[in-house]
Coordinates of C-alpha atoms and ligand atoms in Angstrom, one line a residue:
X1 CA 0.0 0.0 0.0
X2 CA 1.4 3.6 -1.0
X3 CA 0.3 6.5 0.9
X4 CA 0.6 9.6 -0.6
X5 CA -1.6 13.2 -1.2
X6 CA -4.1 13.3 -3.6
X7 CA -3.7 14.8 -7.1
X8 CA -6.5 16.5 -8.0
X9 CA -7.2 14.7 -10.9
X10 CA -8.0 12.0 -8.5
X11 CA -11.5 13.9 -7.1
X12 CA -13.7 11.5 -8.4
X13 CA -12.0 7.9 -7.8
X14 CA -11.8 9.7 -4.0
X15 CA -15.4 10.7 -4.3
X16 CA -16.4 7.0 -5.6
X17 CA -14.5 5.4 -3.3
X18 CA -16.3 7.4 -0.4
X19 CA -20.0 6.9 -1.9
X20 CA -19.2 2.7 -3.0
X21 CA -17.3 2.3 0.9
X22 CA -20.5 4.3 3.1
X23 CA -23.0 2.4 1.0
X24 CA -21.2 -1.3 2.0
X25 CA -21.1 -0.2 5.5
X26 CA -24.3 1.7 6.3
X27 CA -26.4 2.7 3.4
X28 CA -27.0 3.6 -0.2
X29 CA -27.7 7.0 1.1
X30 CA -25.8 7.6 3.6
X31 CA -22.9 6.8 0.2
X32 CA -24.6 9.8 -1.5
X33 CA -24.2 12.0 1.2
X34 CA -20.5 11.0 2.1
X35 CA -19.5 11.0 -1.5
X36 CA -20.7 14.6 -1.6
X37 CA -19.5 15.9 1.3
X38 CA -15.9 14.5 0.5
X39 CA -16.6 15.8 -3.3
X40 CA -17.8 19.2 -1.9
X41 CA -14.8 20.0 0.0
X42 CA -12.6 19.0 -2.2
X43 CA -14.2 20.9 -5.3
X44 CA -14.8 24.3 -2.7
X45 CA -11.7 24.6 -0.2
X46 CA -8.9 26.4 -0.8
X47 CA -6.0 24.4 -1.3
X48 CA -4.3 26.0 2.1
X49 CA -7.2 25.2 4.0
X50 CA -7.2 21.1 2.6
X51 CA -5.1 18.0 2.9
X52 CA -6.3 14.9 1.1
X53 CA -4.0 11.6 1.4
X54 CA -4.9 8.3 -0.7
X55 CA -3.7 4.8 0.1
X56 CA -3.3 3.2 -3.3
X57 CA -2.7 -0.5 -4.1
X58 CA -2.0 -1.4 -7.7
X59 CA -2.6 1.7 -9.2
X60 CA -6.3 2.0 -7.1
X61 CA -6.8 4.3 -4.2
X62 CA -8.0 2.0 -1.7
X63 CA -8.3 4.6 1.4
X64 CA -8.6 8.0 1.5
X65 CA -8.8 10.9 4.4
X66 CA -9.4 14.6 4.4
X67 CA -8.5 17.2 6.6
X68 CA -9.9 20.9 6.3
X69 CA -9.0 23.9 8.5
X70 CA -11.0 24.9 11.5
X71 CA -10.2 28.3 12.7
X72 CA -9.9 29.9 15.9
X73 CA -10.3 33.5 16.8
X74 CA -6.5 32.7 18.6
X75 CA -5.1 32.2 15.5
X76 CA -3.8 28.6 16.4
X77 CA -3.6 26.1 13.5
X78 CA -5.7 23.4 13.4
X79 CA -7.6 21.3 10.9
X80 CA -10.6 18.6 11.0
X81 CA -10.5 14.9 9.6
X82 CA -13.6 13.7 8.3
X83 CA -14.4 12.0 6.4
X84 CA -12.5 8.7 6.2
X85 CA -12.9 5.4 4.4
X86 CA -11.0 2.5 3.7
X87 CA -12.8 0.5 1.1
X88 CA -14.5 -2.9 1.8
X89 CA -12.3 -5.2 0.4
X90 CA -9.2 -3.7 2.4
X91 CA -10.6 -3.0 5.8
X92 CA -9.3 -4.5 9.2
X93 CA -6.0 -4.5 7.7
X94 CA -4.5 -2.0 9.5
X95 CA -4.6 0.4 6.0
X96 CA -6.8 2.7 8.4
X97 CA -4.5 3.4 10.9
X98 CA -1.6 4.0 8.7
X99 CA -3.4 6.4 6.3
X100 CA -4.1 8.2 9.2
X101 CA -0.6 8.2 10.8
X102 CA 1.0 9.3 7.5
X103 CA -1.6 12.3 7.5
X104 CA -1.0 13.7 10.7
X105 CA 3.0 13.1 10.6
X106 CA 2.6 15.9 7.0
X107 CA 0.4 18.0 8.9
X108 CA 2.9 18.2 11.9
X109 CA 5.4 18.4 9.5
X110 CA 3.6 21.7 7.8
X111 CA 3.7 23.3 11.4
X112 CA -0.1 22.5 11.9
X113 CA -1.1 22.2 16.0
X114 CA -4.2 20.6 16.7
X115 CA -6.6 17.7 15.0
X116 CA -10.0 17.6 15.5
X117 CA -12.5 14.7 14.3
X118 CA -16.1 13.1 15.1
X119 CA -16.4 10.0 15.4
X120 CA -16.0 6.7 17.2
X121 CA -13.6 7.1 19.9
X122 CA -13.1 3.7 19.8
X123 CA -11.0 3.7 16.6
X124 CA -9.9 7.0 16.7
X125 CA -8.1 6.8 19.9
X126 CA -5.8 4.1 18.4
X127 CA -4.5 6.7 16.3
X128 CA -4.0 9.3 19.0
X129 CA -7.5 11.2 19.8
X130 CA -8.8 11.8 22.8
X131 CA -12.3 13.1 23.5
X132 CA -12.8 17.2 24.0
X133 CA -15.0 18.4 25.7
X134 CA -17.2 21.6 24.5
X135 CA -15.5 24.0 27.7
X136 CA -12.4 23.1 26.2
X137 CA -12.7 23.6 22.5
X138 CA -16.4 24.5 21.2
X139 CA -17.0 22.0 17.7
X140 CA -18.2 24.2 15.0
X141 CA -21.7 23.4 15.0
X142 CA -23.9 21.6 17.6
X143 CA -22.8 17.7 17.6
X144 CA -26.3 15.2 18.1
X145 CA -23.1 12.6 19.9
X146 CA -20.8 15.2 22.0
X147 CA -18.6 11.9 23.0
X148 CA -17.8 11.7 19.3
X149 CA -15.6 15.4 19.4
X150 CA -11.9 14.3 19.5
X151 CA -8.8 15.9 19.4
X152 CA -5.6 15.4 19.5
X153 CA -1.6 18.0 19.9
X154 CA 0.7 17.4 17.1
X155 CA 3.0 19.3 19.3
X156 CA 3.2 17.2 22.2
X157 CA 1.4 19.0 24.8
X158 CA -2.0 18.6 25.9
X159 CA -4.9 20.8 24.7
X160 CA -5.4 23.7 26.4
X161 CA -8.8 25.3 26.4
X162 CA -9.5 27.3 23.6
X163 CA -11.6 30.3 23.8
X164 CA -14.3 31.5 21.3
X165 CA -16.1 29.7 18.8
X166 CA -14.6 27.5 16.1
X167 CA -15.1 27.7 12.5
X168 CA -15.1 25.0 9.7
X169 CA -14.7 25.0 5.7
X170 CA -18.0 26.3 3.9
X171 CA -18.6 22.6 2.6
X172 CA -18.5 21.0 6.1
X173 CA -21.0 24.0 7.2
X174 CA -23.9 21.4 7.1
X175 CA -25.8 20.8 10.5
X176 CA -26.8 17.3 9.2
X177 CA -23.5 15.7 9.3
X178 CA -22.5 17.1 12.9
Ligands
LIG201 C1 -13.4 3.0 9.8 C2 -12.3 2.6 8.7 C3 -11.8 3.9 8.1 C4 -11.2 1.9 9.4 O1 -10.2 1.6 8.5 P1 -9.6 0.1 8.5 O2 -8.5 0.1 7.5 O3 -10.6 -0.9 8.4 O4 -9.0 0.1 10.0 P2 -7.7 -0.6 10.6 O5 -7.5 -1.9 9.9 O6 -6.6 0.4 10.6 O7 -8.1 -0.8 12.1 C5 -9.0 -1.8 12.4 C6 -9.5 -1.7 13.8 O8 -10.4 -0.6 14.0 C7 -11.6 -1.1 14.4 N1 -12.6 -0.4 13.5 C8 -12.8 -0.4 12.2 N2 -13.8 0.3 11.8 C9 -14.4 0.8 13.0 C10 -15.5 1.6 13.2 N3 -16.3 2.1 12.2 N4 -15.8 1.8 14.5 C11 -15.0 1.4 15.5 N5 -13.9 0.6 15.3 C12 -13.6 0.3 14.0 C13 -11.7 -2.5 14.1 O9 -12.5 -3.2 15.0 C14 -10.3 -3.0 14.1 O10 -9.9 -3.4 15.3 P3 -9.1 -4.8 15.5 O11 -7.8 -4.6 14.8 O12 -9.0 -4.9 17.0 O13 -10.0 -5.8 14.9 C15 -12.9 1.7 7.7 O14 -13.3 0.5 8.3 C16 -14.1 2.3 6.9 O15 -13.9 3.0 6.0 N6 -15.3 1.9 7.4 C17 -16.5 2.4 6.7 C18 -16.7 3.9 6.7 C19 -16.5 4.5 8.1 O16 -17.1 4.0 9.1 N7 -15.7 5.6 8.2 C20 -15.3 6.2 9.4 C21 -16.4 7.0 10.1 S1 -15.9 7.4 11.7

């Protein structure tokens, strides 16, 4: 498996991949609205404000992740993953994990601070995250599962509360997916 960024010729194998991996795991719908979302940001968000790795395998991207900017009125750089998907055939292989890993080792490397994601804690914190809670650093938009808001220092020091509201990327600005 090769882990890499994306090239932007690759926005709609990425956006397949997400709609053919959410429709295998939860619904034909929920594929639609995945496959968007990931198509949205990555058609809308300025390239500053985006990070999209692939895992390929054989000249297929089997795994992809993207990471937009959340800003804070302090300034301090941080960015959101979501979503993520590892297609069917490759899951529980550990190709999760690693995509992820490889991701937040270029975003360190780019001088970026803090991740955020929603999701299951249970996978997530194998790769680092921790839940937040909202008096520590607000999500962006009210979340319908507050235990899924996890976060994580790429600079080796706990997070400290953050004051003020957060602010994500136009195309994650939908109250249906928080
Ligand atoms: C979630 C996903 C990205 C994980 O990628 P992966 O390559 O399968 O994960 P890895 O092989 O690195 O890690 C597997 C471990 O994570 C756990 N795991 C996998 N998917 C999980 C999920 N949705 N929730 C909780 N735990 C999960 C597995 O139980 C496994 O644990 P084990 O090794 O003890 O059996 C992938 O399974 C996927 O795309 N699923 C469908 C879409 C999805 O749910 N996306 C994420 C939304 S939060």
């Amino acid at each position: 498996m090769d882990f890499s960024l994306y090239n932007p010729n690759d926005v709609t194998e990425i956006k397949n991949l997400f709609v053919r991996t959410f429709s295998d795991s939860e619904s034909e719908a929920e594929g639609e609205i995945v496959g968007s979302l990931a198509y949205d940001v990555m058609a809308t968000t300025e390239q500053n404000d985006m990070f999209v790795f692939i895992a390929k395998k054989d000249g297929e991207i089997a795994g992809s992740i993207i990471f937009s900017r959340l800003t804070f009125e302090n300034g301090i750089n941080a960015f959101l993953l979501s979503p993520v998907a590892v297609s069917t055939a490759f899951q529980g292989q550990g190709v999760g994990q690693a995509l992820i890993n490889f991701g937040l080792n270029t975003l360190k490397e780019h001088g970026v601070a803090l991740v955020f994601t929603y999701g299951d804690p249970n996978f997530y914190s194998r790769v680092g995250f921790a839940p937040v809670s909202k008096e520590v650093v607000k999500a962006p938009l009210p979340l319908s599962h507050p235990e899924g808001w996890l976060g994580q220092s790429l600079t080796g020091s706990v997070i400290e509360p953050i004051q003020g509201e957060s602010h994500c990327v136009a195309a994650m600005n939908k109250p249906e997916i928080w």
